[in-house]
């Protein structure tokens, strides 16, 4: 029985010694500083270099969008730097749209060009400041003023709609056209 008593007191001494040692070590270390991580309210950004987006229908390419750089925005849109949109018509012709920047809406697949927008189609070139391609309507809408230069035609207007597939053009805000070769109107020189 003496042994049990001795084991009991030895266990108690080891336990008390461990507690005292832990308290001494904690006291010597001092209060620990809790590491503060800076809390950011900014969402993580996704950046893509040289993105290419292609839309196909019935095995044919409808349009192709390229840019030098793309950044995902918190609202889900992609901000594109130096975008180029190539639309392919039913006749196999290309309508090429350049701009300084654009925003691509991935759900509706709409593209809104802004700043020094240029369009090249066959022999004519167009300049404007804003252009919207609606994928669901398959239409280019130029809501602001535009200027067109062709081989013999110069035109200025506002609020143009261009159907990609049929190449049909409607101008709702008025248009002024000057043609240096009016023979197509039946006028002879």
Tab-separated table of C-alpha atoms in Angstrom:
chain	number	residue	atom	x	y	z
A	1	UNK	CA	0.000	0.000	0.000
A	2	UNK	CA	2.925	2.270	0.538
A	3	UNK	CA	3.747	2.019	-3.124
A	4	UNK	CA	0.291	3.185	-4.164
A	5	UNK	CA	0.501	6.152	-1.902
A	6	UNK	CA	3.934	7.012	-3.258
A	7	UNK	CA	2.667	6.695	-6.914
A	8	UNK	CA	-0.333	8.897	-6.079
A	9	UNK	CA	1.850	11.650	-4.612
A	10	UNK	CA	4.381	11.372	-7.448
A	11	UNK	CA	1.612	11.708	-10.072
A	12	UNK	CA	0.218	14.723	-8.238
A	13	UNK	CA	3.697	16.324	-8.097
A	14	UNK	CA	4.292	15.729	-11.823
A	15	UNK	CA	0.857	17.224	-12.685
A	16	UNK	CA	1.347	20.281	-10.479
A	17	UNK	CA	4.892	20.693	-11.813
A	18	UNK	CA	3.630	20.584	-15.408
A	19	UNK	CA	1.009	23.230	-14.694
A	20	UNK	CA	3.533	25.475	-12.933
A	21	UNK	CA	6.035	25.015	-15.783
A	22	UNK	CA	3.339	25.883	-18.400
A	23	UNK	CA	2.376	29.033	-16.476
A	24	UNK	CA	6.010	30.125	-16.167
A	25	UNK	CA	6.670	29.578	-19.888
A	26	UNK	CA	3.533	31.476	-20.892
A	27	UNK	CA	4.388	34.336	-18.533
A	28	UNK	CA	7.933	34.615	-19.911
A	29	UNK	CA	6.699	34.615	-23.534
A	30	UNK	CA	4.416	37.564	-22.828
A	31	UNK	CA	1.120	38.295	-24.476
A	32	UNK	CA	1.084	37.011	-28.008
A	33	UNK	CA	-0.058	39.301	-30.761
A	34	UNK	CA	-2.856	38.037	-32.886
A	35	UNK	CA	-1.887	38.304	-36.520
A	36	UNK	CA	-4.243	40.628	-38.308
A	37	UNK	CA	-4.970	39.858	-41.949
A	38	UNK	CA	-6.148	42.869	-43.896
A	39	UNK	CA	-9.760	42.475	-44.873
A	40	UNK	CA	-10.395	43.330	-48.472
A	41	UNK	CA	-13.790	44.311	-49.776
A	42	UNK	CA	-12.495	44.054	-53.323
A	43	UNK	CA	-13.391	40.903	-55.225
A	44	UNK	CA	-10.596	38.924	-56.804
A	45	UNK	CA	-9.930	39.975	-60.393
A	46	UNK	CA	-9.498	37.628	-63.280
A	47	UNK	CA	-7.292	38.795	-66.124
A	48	UNK	CA	-6.851	37.001	-69.428
A	49	UNK	CA	-4.193	37.829	-72.004
A	50	UNK	CA	-5.242	37.607	-75.680
A	51	UNK	CA	-8.714	36.061	-75.240
A	52	UNK	CA	-10.623	34.624	-78.216
A	53	UNK	CA	-14.393	34.010	-78.086
A	54	UNK	CA	-16.176	32.339	-81.009
A	55	UNK	CA	-19.902	31.882	-81.595
A	56	UNK	CA	-21.063	29.157	-83.955
A	57	UNK	CA	-24.479	28.250	-85.317
A	58	UNK	CA	-25.197	25.148	-87.385
A	59	UNK	CA	-21.471	24.451	-87.685
A	60	UNK	CA	-20.691	27.905	-89.106
A	61	UNK	CA	-18.784	30.664	-87.326
A	62	UNK	CA	-21.149	33.610	-86.760
A	63	UNK	CA	-18.628	35.890	-85.070
A	64	UNK	CA	-15.208	35.889	-83.483
A	65	UNK	CA	-14.074	38.272	-80.734
A	66	UNK	CA	-10.392	38.867	-79.926
A	67	UNK	CA	-8.719	41.341	-77.575
A	68	UNK	CA	-5.251	42.150	-76.323
A	69	UNK	CA	-6.431	41.782	-72.734
A	70	UNK	CA	-9.612	41.042	-70.759
A	71	UNK	CA	-10.517	41.680	-67.111
A	72	UNK	CA	-13.475	40.113	-65.327
A	73	UNK	CA	-15.604	42.741	-63.566
A	74	UNK	CA	-17.694	42.235	-60.401
A	75	UNK	CA	-20.928	42.537	-62.431
A	76	UNK	CA	-19.904	39.522	-64.561
A	77	UNK	CA	-18.982	41.463	-67.691
A	78	UNK	CA	-15.575	41.189	-69.327
A	79	UNK	CA	-13.769	44.487	-69.967
A	80	UNK	CA	-11.789	44.088	-73.197
A	81	UNK	CA	-8.778	46.179	-74.186
A	82	UNK	CA	-8.238	46.747	-77.949
A	83	UNK	CA	-11.014	44.349	-79.027
A	84	UNK	CA	-11.601	43.167	-82.603
A	85	UNK	CA	-14.957	41.634	-83.527
A	86	UNK	CA	-15.242	39.848	-86.871
A	87	UNK	CA	-18.821	39.213	-88.052
A	88	UNK	CA	-19.347	36.745	-90.907
A	89	UNK	CA	-22.295	37.384	-93.265
A	90	UNK	CA	-24.382	34.796	-95.061
A	91	UNK	CA	-22.417	35.567	-98.246
A	92	UNK	CA	-19.144	34.806	-96.423
A	93	UNK	CA	-18.053	38.449	-96.183
A	94	UNK	CA	-16.392	39.874	-93.084
A	95	UNK	CA	-17.462	42.923	-91.089
A	96	UNK	CA	-14.499	43.823	-88.872
A	97	UNK	CA	-15.042	46.077	-85.835
A	98	UNK	CA	-12.117	47.610	-83.883
A	99	UNK	CA	-12.225	49.731	-80.744
A	100	UNK	CA	-10.134	50.923	-77.831
A	101	UNK	CA	-12.296	49.063	-75.334
A	102	UNK	CA	-15.441	46.983	-75.093
A	103	UNK	CA	-17.556	45.122	-72.565
A	104	UNK	CA	-18.670	41.556	-73.263
A	105	UNK	CA	-21.804	40.278	-71.501
A	106	UNK	CA	-21.339	36.473	-71.431
A	107	UNK	CA	-24.964	35.498	-70.710
A	108	UNK	CA	-26.556	37.454	-73.573
A	109	UNK	CA	-23.288	37.451	-75.589
A	110	UNK	CA	-23.701	41.184	-76.269
A	111	UNK	CA	-20.651	43.352	-76.931
A	112	UNK	CA	-20.581	47.118	-76.284
A	113	UNK	CA	-17.687	48.946	-77.996
A	114	UNK	CA	-16.561	52.365	-76.769
A	115	UNK	CA	-13.917	54.909	-77.856
A	116	UNK	CA	-12.697	55.310	-81.437
A	117	UNK	CA	-14.734	52.482	-82.939
A	118	UNK	CA	-13.921	51.618	-86.570
A	119	UNK	CA	-15.766	49.261	-88.904
A	120	UNK	CA	-14.295	47.854	-92.116
A	121	UNK	CA	-16.619	46.179	-94.616
A	122	UNK	CA	-15.618	45.546	-98.201
A	123	UNK	CA	-14.751	48.978	-99.679
A	124	UNK	CA	-16.104	51.225	-96.938
A	125	UNK	CA	-14.921	52.263	-93.496
A	126	UNK	CA	-17.014	53.688	-90.668
A	127	UNK	CA	-16.046	55.637	-87.551
A	128	UNK	CA	-18.111	56.216	-84.411
A	129	UNK	CA	-17.680	56.433	-80.636
A	130	UNK	CA	-20.109	53.720	-79.541
A	131	UNK	CA	-21.374	50.463	-81.029
A	132	UNK	CA	-23.413	47.571	-79.626
A	133	UNK	CA	-23.577	44.091	-81.123
A	134	UNK	CA	-26.640	42.198	-79.886
A	135	UNK	CA	-26.125	38.479	-80.382
A	136	UNK	CA	-29.800	37.643	-79.746
A	137	UNK	CA	-30.939	40.141	-82.429
A	138	UNK	CA	-27.879	39.372	-84.595
A	139	UNK	CA	-27.597	43.115	-85.145
A	140	UNK	CA	-25.037	45.912	-84.897
A	141	UNK	CA	-26.514	49.099	-83.419
A	142	UNK	CA	-24.682	52.427	-83.702
A	143	UNK	CA	-26.665	54.786	-81.431
A	144	UNK	CA	-24.432	57.847	-81.858
A	145	UNK	CA	-23.145	59.776	-84.860
A	146	UNK	CA	-21.150	57.918	-87.481
A	147	UNK	CA	-19.143	58.740	-90.597
A	148	UNK	CA	-18.719	56.387	-93.569
A	149	UNK	CA	-16.031	56.683	-96.246
A	150	UNK	CA	-16.168	54.484	-99.321
A	151	UNK	CA	-14.548	54.528	-102.720
A	152	UNK	CA	-17.055	57.048	-104.097
A	153	UNK	CA	-19.382	57.651	-101.112
A	154	UNK	CA	-19.148	59.762	-97.980
A	155	UNK	CA	-22.022	59.538	-95.497
A	156	UNK	CA	-22.857	60.950	-92.074
A	157	UNK	CA	-25.737	59.968	-89.869
A	158	UNK	CA	-26.996	58.797	-86.502
A	159	UNK	CA	-28.688	55.712	-85.042
A	160	UNK	CA	-27.873	52.954	-87.529
A	161	UNK	CA	-28.890	49.285	-87.368
A	162	UNK	CA	-27.020	46.682	-89.436
A	163	UNK	CA	-28.257	43.081	-89.682
A	164	UNK	CA	-25.222	40.785	-89.730
A	165	UNK	CA	-26.669	37.976	-91.820
A	166	UNK	CA	-28.518	39.946	-94.499
A	167	UNK	CA	-26.290	43.079	-94.373
A	168	UNK	CA	-29.493	45.143	-94.317
A	169	UNK	CA	-28.982	48.702	-93.010
A	170	UNK	CA	-31.547	51.036	-91.398
A	171	UNK	CA	-30.728	54.585	-90.282
A	172	UNK	CA	-33.297	56.043	-87.882
A	173	UNK	CA	-31.599	59.350	-87.015
A	174	UNK	CA	-31.172	60.721	-90.525
A	175	UNK	CA	-28.348	60.350	-93.000
A	176	UNK	CA	-26.480	62.630	-95.409
A	177	UNK	CA	-24.804	60.947	-98.407
A	178	UNK	CA	-22.464	62.389	-101.030
A	179	UNK	CA	-21.615	60.200	-104.013
A	180	UNK	CA	-18.928	61.256	-106.476
A	181	UNK	CA	-20.145	58.600	-108.977
A	182	UNK	CA	-23.933	58.983	-109.258
A	183	UNK	CA	-24.318	56.603	-112.224
A	184	UNK	CA	-26.023	54.024	-110.043
A	185	UNK	CA	-28.968	56.473	-109.819
A	186	UNK	CA	-29.340	56.561	-113.587
A	187	UNK	CA	-27.629	59.965	-113.917
A	188	UNK	CA	-25.220	60.229	-116.812
A	189	UNK	CA	-22.324	62.610	-116.858
